[in-house]
PDB file of C-alpha atoms in Angstrom:
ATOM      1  CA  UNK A1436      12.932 -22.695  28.923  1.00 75.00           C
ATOM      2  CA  UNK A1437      10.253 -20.165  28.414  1.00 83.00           C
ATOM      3  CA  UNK A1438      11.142 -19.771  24.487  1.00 88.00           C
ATOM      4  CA  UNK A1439      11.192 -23.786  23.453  1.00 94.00           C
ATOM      5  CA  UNK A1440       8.394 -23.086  20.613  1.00 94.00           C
ATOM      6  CA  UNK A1441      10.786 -20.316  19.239  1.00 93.00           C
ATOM      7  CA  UNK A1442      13.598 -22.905  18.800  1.00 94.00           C
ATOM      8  CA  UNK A1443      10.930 -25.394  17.311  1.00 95.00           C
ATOM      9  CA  UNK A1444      10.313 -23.389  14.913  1.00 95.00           C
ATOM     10  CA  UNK A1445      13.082 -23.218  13.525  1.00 94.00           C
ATOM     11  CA  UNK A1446      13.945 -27.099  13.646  1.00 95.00           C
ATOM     12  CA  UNK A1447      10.226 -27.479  11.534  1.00 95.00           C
ATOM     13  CA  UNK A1448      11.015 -25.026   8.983  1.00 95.00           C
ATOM     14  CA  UNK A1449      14.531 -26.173   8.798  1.00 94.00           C
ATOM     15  CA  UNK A1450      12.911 -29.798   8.007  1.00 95.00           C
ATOM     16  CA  UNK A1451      10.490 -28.140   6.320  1.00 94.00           C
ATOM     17  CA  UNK A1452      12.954 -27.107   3.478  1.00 94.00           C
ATOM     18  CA  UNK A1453      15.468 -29.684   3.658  1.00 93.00           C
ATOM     19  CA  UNK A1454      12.445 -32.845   3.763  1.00 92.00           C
ATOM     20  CA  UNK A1455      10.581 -30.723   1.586  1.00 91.00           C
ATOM     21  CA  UNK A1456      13.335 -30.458  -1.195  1.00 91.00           C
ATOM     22  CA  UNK A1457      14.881 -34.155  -0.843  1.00 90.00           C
ATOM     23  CA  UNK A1458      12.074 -36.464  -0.064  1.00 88.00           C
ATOM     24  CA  UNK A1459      10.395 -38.059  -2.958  1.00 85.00           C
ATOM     25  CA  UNK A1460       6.784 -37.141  -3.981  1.00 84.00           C
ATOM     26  CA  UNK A1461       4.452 -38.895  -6.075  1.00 82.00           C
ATOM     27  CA  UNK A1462       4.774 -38.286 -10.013  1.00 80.00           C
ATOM     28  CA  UNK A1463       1.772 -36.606 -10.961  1.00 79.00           C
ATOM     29  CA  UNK A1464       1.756 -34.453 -14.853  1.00 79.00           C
ATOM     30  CA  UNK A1465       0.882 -31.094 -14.593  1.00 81.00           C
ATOM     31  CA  UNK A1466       2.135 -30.568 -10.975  1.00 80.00           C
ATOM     32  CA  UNK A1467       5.016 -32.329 -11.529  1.00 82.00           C
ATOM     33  CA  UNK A1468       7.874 -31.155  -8.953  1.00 85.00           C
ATOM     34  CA  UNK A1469       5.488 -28.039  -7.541  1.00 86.00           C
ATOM     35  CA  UNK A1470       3.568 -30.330  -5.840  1.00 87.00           C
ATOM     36  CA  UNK A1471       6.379 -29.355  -3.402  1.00 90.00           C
ATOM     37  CA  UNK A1472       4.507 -26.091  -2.824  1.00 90.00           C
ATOM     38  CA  UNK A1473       2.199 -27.852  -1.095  1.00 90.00           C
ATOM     39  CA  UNK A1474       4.501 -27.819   1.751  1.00 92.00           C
ATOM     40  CA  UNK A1475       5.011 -23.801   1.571  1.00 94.00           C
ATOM     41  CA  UNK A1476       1.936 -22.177   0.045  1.00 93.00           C
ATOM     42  CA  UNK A1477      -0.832 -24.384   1.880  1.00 92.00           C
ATOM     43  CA  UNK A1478       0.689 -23.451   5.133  1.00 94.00           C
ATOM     44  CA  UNK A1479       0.628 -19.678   4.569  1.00 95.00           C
ATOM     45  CA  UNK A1480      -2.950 -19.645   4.374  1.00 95.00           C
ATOM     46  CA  UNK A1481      -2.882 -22.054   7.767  1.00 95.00           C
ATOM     47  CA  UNK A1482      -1.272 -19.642   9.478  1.00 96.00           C
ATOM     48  CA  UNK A1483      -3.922 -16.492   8.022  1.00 96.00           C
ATOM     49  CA  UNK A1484      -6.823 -18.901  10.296  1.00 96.00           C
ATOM     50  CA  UNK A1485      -4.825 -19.635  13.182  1.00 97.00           C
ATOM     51  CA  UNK A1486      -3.738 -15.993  13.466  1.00 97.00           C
ATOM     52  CA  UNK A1487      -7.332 -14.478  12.659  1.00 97.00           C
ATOM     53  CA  UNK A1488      -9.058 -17.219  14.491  1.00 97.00           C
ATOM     54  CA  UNK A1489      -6.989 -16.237  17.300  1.00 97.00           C
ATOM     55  CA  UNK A1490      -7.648 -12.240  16.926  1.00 97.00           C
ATOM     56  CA  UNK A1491     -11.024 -13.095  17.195  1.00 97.00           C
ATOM     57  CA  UNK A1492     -10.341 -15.063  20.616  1.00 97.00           C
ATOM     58  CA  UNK A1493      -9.312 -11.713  22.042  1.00 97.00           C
ATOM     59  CA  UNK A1494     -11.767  -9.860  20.517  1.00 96.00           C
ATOM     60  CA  UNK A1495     -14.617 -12.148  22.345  1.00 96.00           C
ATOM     61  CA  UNK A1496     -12.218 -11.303  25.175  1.00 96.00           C
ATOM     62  CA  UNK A1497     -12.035  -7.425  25.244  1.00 95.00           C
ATOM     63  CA  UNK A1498     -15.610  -7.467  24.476  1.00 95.00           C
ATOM     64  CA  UNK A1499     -16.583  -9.259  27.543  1.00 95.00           C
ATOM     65  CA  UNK A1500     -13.757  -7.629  29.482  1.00 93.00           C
ATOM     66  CA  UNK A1501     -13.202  -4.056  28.601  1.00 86.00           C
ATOM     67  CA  UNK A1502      -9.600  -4.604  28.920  1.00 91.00           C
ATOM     68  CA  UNK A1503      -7.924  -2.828  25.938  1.00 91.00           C
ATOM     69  CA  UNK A1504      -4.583  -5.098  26.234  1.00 93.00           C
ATOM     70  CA  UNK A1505      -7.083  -7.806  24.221  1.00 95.00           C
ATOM     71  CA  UNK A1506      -7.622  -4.963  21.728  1.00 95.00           C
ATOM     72  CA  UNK A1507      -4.089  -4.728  21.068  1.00 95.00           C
ATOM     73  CA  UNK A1508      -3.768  -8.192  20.895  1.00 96.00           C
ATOM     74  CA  UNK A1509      -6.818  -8.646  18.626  1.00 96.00           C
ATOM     75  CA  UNK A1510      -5.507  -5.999  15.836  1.00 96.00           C
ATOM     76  CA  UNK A1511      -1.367  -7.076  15.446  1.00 96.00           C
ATOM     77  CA  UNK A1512      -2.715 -10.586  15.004  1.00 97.00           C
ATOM     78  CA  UNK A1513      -4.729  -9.367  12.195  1.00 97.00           C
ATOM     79  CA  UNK A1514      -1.855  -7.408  10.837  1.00 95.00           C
ATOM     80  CA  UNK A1515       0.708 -10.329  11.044  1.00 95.00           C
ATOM     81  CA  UNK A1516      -2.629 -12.717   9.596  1.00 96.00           C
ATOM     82  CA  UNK A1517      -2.762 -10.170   6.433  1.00 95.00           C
ATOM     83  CA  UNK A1518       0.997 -10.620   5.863  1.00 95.00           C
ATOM     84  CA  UNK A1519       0.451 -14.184   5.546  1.00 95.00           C
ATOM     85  CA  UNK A1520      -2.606 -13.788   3.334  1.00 95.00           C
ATOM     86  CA  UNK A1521      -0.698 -11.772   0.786  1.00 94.00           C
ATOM     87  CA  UNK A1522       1.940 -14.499   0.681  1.00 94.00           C
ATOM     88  CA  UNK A1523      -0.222 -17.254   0.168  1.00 94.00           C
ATOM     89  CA  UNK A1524      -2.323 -14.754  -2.672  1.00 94.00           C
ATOM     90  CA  UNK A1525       1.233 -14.331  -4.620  1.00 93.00           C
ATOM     91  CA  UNK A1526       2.785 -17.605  -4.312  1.00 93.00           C
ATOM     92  CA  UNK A1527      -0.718 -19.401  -5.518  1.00 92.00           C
ATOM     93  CA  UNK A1528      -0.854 -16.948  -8.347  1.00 92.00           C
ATOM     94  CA  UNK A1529       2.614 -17.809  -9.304  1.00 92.00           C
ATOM     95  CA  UNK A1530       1.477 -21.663  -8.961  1.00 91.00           C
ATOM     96  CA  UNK A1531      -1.808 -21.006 -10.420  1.00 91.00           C
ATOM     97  CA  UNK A1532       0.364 -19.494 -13.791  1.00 89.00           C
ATOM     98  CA  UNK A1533       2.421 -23.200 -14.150  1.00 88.00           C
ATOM     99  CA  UNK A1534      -0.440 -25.444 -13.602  1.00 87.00           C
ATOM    100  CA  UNK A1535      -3.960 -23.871 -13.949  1.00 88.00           C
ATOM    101  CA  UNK A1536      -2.084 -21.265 -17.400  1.00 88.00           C
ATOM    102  CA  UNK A1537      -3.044 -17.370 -15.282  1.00 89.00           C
ATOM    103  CA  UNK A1538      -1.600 -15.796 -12.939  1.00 92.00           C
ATOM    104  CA  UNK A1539      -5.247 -16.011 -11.671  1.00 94.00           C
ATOM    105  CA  UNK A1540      -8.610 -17.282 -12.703  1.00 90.00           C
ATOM    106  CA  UNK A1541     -12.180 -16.989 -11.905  1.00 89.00           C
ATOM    107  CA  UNK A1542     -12.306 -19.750  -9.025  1.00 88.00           C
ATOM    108  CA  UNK A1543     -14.430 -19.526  -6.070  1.00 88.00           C
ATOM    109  CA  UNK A1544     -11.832 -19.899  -3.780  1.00 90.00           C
ATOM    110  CA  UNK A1545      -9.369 -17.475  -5.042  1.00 92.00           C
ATOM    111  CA  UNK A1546     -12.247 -14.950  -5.382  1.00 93.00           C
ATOM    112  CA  UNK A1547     -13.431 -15.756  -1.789  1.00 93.00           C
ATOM    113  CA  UNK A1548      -9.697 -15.532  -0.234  1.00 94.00           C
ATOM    114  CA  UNK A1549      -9.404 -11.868  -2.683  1.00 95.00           C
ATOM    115  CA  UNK A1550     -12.882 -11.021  -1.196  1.00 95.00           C
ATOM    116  CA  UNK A1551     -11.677 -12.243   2.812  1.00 96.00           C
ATOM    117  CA  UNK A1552      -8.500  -9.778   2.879  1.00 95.00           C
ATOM    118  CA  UNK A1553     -10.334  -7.114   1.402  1.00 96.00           C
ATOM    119  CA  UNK A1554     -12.710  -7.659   4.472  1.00 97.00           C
ATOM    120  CA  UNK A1555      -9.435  -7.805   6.956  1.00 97.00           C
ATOM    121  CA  UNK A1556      -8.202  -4.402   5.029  1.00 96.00           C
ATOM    122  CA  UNK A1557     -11.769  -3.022   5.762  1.00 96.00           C
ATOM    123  CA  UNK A1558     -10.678  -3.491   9.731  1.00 96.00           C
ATOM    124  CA  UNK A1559      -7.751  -1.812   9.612  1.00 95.00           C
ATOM    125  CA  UNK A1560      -9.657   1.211   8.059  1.00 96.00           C
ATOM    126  CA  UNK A1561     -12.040   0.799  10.297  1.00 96.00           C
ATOM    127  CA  UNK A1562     -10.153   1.270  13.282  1.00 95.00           C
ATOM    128  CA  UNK A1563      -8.258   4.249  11.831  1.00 94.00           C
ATOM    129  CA  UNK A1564     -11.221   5.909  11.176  1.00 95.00           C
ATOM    130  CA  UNK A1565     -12.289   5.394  14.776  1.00 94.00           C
ATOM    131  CA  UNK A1566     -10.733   8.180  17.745  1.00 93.00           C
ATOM    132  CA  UNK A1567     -12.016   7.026  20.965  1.00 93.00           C
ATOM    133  CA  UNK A1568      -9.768   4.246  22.258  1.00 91.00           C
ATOM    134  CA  UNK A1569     -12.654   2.313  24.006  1.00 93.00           C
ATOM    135  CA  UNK A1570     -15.682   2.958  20.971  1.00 94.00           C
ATOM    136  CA  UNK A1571     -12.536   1.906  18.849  1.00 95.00           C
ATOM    137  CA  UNK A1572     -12.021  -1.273  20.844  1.00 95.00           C
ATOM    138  CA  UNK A1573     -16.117  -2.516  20.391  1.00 95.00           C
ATOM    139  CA  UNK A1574     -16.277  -1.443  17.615  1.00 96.00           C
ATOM    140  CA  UNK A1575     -13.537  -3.442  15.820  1.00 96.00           C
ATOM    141  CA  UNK A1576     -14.294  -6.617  17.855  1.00 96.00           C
ATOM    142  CA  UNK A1577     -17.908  -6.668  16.710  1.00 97.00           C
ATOM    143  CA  UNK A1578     -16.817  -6.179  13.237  1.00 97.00           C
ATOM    144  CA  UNK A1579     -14.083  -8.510  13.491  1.00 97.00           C
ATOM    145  CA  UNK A1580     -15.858 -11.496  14.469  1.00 96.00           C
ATOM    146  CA  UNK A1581     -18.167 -10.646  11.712  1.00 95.00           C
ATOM    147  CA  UNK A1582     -15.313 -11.038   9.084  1.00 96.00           C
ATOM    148  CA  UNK A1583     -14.401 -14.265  10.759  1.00 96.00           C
ATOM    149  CA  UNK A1584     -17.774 -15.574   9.962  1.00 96.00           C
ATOM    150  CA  UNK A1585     -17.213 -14.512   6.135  1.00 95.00           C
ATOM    151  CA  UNK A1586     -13.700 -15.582   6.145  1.00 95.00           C
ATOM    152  CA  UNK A1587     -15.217 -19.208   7.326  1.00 94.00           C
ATOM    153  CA  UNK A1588     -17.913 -18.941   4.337  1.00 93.00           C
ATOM    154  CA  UNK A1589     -15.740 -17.692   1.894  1.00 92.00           C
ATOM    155  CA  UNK A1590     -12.675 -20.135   2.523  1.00 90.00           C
ATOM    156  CA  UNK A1591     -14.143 -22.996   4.185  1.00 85.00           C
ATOM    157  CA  UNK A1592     -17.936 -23.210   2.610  1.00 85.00           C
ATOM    158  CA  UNK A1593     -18.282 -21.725  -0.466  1.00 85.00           C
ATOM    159  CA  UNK A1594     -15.288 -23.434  -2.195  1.00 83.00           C
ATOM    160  CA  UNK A1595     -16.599 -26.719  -1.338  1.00 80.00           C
ATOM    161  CA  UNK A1596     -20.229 -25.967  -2.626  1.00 81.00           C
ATOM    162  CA  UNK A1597     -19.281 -25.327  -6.559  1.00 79.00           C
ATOM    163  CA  UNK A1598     -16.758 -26.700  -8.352  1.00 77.00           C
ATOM    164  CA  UNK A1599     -13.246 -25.242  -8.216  1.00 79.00           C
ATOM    165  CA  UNK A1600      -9.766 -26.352  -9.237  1.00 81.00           C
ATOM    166  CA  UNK A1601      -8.136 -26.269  -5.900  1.00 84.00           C
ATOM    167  CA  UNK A1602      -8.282 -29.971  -4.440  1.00 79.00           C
ATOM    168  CA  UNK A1603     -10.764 -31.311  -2.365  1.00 69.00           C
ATOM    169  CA  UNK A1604     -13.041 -28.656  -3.136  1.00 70.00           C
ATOM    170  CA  UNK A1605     -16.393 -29.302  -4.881  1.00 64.00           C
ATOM    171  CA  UNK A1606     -16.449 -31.888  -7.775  1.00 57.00           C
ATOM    172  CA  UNK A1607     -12.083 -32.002  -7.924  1.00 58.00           C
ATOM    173  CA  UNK A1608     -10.695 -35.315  -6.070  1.00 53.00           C
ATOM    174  CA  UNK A1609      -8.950 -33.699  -3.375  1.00 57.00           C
ATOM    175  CA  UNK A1610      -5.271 -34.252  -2.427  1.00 59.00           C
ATOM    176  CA  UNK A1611      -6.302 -37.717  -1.774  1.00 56.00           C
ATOM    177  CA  UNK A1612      -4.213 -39.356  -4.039  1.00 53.00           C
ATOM    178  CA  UNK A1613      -1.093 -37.471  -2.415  1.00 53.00           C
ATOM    179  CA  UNK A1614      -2.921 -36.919   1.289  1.00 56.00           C
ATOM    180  CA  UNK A1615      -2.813 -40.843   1.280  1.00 60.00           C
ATOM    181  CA  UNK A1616       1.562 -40.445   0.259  1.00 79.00           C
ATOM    182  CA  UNK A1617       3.110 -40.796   3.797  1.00 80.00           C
ATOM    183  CA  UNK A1618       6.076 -38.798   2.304  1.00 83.00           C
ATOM    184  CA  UNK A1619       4.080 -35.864   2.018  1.00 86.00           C
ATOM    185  CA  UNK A1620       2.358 -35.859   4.717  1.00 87.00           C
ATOM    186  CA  UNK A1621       5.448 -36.097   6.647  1.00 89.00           C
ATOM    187  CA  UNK A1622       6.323 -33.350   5.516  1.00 91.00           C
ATOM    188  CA  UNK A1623       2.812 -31.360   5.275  1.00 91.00           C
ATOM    189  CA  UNK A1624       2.225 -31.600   8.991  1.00 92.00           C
ATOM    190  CA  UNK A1625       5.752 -30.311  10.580  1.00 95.00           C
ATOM    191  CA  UNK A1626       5.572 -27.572   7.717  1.00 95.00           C
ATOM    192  CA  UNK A1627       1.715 -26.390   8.843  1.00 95.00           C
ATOM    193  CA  UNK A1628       3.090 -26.398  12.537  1.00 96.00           C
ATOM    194  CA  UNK A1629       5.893 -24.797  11.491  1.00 96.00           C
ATOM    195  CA  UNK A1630       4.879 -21.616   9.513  1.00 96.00           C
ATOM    196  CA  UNK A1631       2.170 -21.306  12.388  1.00 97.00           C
ATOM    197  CA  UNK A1632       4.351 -20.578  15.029  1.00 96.00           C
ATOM    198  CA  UNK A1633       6.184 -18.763  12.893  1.00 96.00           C
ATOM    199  CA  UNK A1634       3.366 -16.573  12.872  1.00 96.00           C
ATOM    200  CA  UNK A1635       2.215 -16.416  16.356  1.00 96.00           C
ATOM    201  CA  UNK A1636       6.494 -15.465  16.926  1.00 95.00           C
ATOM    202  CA  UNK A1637       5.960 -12.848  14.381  1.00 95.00           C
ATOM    203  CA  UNK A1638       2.248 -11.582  15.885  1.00 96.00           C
ATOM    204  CA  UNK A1639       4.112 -11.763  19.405  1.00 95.00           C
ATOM    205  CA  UNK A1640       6.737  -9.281  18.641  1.00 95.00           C
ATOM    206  CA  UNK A1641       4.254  -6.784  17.047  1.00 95.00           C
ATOM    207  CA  UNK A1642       1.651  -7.230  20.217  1.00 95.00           C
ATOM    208  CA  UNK A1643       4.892  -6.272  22.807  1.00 94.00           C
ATOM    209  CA  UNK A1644       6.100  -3.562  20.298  1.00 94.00           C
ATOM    210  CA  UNK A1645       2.415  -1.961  20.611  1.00 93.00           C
ATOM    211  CA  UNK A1646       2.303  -2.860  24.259  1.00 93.00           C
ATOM    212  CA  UNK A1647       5.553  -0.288  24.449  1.00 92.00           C
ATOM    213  CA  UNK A1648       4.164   2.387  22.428  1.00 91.00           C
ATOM    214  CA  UNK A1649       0.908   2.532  24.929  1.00 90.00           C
ATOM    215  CA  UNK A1650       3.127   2.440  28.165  1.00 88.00           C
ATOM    216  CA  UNK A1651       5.322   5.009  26.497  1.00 88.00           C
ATOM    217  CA  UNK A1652       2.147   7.247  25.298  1.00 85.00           C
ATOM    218  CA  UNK A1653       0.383   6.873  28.670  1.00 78.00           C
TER     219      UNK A1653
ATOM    220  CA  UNK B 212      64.680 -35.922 -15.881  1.00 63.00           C
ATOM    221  CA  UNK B 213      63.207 -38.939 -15.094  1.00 67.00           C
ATOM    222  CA  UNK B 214      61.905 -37.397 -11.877  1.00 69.00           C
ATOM    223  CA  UNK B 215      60.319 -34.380 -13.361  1.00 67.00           C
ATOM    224  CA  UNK B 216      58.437 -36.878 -16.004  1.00 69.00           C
ATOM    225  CA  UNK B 217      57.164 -39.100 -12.920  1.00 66.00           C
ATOM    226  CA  UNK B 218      56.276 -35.894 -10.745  1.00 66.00           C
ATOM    227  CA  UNK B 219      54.210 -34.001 -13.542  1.00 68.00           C
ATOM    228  CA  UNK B 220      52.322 -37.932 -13.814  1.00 65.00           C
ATOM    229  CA  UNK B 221      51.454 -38.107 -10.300  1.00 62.00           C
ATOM    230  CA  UNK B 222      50.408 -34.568 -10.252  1.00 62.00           C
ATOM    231  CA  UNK B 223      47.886 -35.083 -13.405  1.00 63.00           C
ATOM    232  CA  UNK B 224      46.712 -38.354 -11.893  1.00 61.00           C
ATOM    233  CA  UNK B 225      45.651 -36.352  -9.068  1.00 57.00           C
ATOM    234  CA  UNK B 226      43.907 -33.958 -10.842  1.00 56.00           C
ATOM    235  CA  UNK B 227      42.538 -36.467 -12.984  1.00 57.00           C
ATOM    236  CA  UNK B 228      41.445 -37.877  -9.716  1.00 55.00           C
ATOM    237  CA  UNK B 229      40.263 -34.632  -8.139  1.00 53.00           C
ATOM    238  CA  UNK B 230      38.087 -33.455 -10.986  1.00 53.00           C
ATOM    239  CA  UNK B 231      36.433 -37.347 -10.570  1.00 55.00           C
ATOM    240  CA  UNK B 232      35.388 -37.092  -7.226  1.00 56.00           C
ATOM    241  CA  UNK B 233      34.212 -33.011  -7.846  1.00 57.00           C
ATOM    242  CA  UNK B 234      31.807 -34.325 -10.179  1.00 58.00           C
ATOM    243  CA  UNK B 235      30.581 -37.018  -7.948  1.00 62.00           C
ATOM    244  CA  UNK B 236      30.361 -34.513  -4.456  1.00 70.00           C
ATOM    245  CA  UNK B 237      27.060 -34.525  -2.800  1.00 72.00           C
ATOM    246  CA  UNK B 238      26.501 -30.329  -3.975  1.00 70.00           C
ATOM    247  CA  UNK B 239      26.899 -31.509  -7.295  1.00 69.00           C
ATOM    248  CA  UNK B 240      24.412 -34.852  -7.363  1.00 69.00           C
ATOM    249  CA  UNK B 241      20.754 -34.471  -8.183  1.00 68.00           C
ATOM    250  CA  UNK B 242      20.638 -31.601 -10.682  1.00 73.00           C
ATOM    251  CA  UNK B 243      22.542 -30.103  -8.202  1.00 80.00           C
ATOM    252  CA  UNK B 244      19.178 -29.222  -5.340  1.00 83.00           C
ATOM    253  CA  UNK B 245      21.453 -29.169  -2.851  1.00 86.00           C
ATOM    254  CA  UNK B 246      22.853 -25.951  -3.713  1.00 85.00           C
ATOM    255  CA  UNK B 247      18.912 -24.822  -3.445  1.00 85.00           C
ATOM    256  CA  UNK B 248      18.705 -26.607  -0.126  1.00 86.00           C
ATOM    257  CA  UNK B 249      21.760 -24.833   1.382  1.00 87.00           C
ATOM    258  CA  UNK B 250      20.938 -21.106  -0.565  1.00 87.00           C
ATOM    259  CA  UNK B 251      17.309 -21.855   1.411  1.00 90.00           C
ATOM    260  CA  UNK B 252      18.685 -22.711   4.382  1.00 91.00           C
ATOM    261  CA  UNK B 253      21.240 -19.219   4.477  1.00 90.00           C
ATOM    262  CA  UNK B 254      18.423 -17.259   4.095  1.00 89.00           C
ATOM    263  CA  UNK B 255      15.864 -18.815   6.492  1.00 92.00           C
ATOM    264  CA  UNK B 256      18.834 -18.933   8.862  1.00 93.00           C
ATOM    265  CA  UNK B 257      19.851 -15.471   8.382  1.00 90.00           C
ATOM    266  CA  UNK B 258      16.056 -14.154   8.911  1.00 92.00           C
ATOM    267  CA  UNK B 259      15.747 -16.273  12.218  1.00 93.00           C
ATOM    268  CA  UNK B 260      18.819 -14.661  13.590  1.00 94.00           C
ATOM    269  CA  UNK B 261      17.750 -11.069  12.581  1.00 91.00           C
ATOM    270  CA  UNK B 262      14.043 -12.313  14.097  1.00 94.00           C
ATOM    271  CA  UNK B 263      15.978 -13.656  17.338  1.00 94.00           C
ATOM    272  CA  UNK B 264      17.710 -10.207  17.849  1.00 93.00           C
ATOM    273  CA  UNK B 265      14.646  -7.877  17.539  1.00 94.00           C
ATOM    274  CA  UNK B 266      13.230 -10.437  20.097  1.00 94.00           C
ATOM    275  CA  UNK B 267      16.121  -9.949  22.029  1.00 93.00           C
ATOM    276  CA  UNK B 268      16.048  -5.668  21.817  1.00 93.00           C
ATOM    277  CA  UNK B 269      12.750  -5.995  22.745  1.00 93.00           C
ATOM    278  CA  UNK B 270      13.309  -7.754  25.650  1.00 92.00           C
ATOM    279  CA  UNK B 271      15.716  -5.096  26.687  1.00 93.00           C
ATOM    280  CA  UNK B 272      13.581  -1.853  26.126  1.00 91.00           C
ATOM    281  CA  UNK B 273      10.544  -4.380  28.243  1.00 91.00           C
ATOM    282  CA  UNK B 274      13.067  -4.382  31.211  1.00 92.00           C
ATOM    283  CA  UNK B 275      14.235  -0.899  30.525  1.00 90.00           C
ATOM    284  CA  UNK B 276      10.246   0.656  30.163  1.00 89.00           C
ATOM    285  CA  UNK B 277       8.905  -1.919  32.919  1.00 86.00           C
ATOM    286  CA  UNK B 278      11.564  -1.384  35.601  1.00 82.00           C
TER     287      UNK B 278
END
C-alpha cells in the first residue's frame, strides 16, 4: 500500500472537523468558540514551512546535483506553500476582525508573514523572468534558500522579539493556558499532521503534472 | 364511529410522539452543530474524491507518457 498517507489524510482531517467541532475547549472571553480555529488556521501556516522548508531541501539538492527534476520539485512546492499562505493570511484576518476589532493590524507577525509571501511571489517572478533552464535552476535555488532564511526571521524570530498579539510571541502568555488543555491538543496535533500531508498530496500532484509537461516538451 | 374517533387518537398520539422525538434527534441537539459537522464533512469529502480522481488521471497519462 504505496498510498497509506493519502488515506491518512483523510481519517486526520475527518477527525480534524468532527473532534474539532464536538470536543469541549476551555472557556476563554474574547475567543470564545473561535478558539476552534486554532485547529484550522494554525495548521495552514504549518503546512506553508513544511512545504517551503521542503522546496528548499531540493533546492540544496539541484544545486549540488545539477539535476533539474529537484528544480521542478523545488518550485510546485513553493506554489502549493503560497496557496497555503494565502489561506492562513485570510482566515487570520477574518479571526483577527472578531477578536483583535480589524481585519488586520500593525503586528509584527502579520507584517512579517505579508512581507514572507511577498518574498515567495518575488520567486515566482524571478524564475519567469529567467530563459535558460539551467541559469534558471541556480538561480532560483540560491534565491530561494535566501527567502527561507527571511521567512525563518520574519515568522519565527522577529515575532518573538517585540511584543505582538498572537500567543506565545513576545510579552503575550502564549497558548499555554490552552497548550496545557489535553482536549486541544488532541486535536491540534492530528489537525497539523493532517493539513500537512494534505499539502505534500497537493505539492505531489503539481510536481508529476510538471514532470509530464517536460517529458511531453522534450 | 367509534373506530374512526379511536383511529384519528392513535394517529395524533403518534404524531404527538413523532414531533417529540424530532426535537430530541441527535441533528437537532447542541444548537444544532451537527448539521455544521455533516455540511463540513460533504464538502471535505467531496474535494477528497475530486483530489483522488485527478490522482488517479494522472496516474493514467504517467503509464500512458512513460510506457
Amino acid at each position: 500500500m504505496r498510498n497509506w498517507w493519502k488515506a491518512l489524510t483523510v481519517i486526520l482531517l475527518l477527525y480534524t472537523i468532527i473532534g474539532g467541532l464536538l470536543i469541549p475547549v476551555p472557556k476563554q472571553v474574547i475567543l470564545y468558540e473561535s478558539i476552534r480555529n486554532l485547529y484550522f488556521h494554525v495548521p495552514m501556516w504549518f503546512s506553508m514551512i513544511f512545504l517551503f522548508l521542503m522546496s528548499v531541501v531540493y533546492s540544496i539538492k539541484g544545486l549540488s546535483s545539477n539535476n533539474l527534476s529537484h528544480d521542478t520539485k523545488a518550485r510546485e512546492l513553493v506554489n502549493a506553500g503560497i496557496i497555503f499562505g494565502i489561506l492562513g493570511t485570510i482566515t487570520g484576518s477574518i479571526w483577527a476582525k472578531f477578536t483583535w476589532g480589524a481585519w488586520w493590524v500593525n503586528d509584527v507577525k502579520l507584517n512579517g508573514s505579508a512581507i514572507t509571501m511577498l518574498i515567495y511571489l518575488a520567486y515566482i517572478v524571478l524564475r519567469g523572468s529567467l530563459d535558460d533552464e539551467q541559469k534558471r535552476a541556480r538561480i532560483s535555488a540560491v534565491y530561494n534558500i535566501f527567502a527561507f532564511v527571511l521567512l525563518l526571521v520574519f515568522i519565527g524570530i522577529l515575532p518573538r522579539m517585540t511584543d505582538s498579539l498572537h500567543p506565545g510571541n513576545g510579552g503575550n502568555p502564549g497558548f499555554n493556558s490552552y497548550d496545557t488543555d489535553k482536549n486541544m491538543l488532541m486535536v491540534f496535533y492530528p489537525a497539523v499532521i493532517g493539513w500537512i500531508l494534505l499539502g505534500w498530496w497537493i505539492a505531489s500532484i503539481r510536481i508529476r503534472i510538471s514532470t509530464l509537461e517536460q517529458k511531453l516538451e522534450a | 364511529m367509534k373506530y374512526i374517533i379511536l383511529i384519528s387518537m392513535l394517529i395524533s398520539s403518534i404524531v404527538a410522539k413523532a414531533q417529540d422525538v424530532q426535537m430530541a434527534d441527535t441533528m437537532r441537539s447542541e444548537g444544532k452543530i451537527y448539521v455544521v459537522i455533516a455540511v463540513l464533512c460533504v464538502i471535505l469529502i467531496g474535494l477528497f474524491i475530486y483530489l483522488i480522481t485527478i490522482d488517479k488521471k494522472l496516474n493514467k497519462l504517467e503509464k500512458e507518457i512513460n510506457s
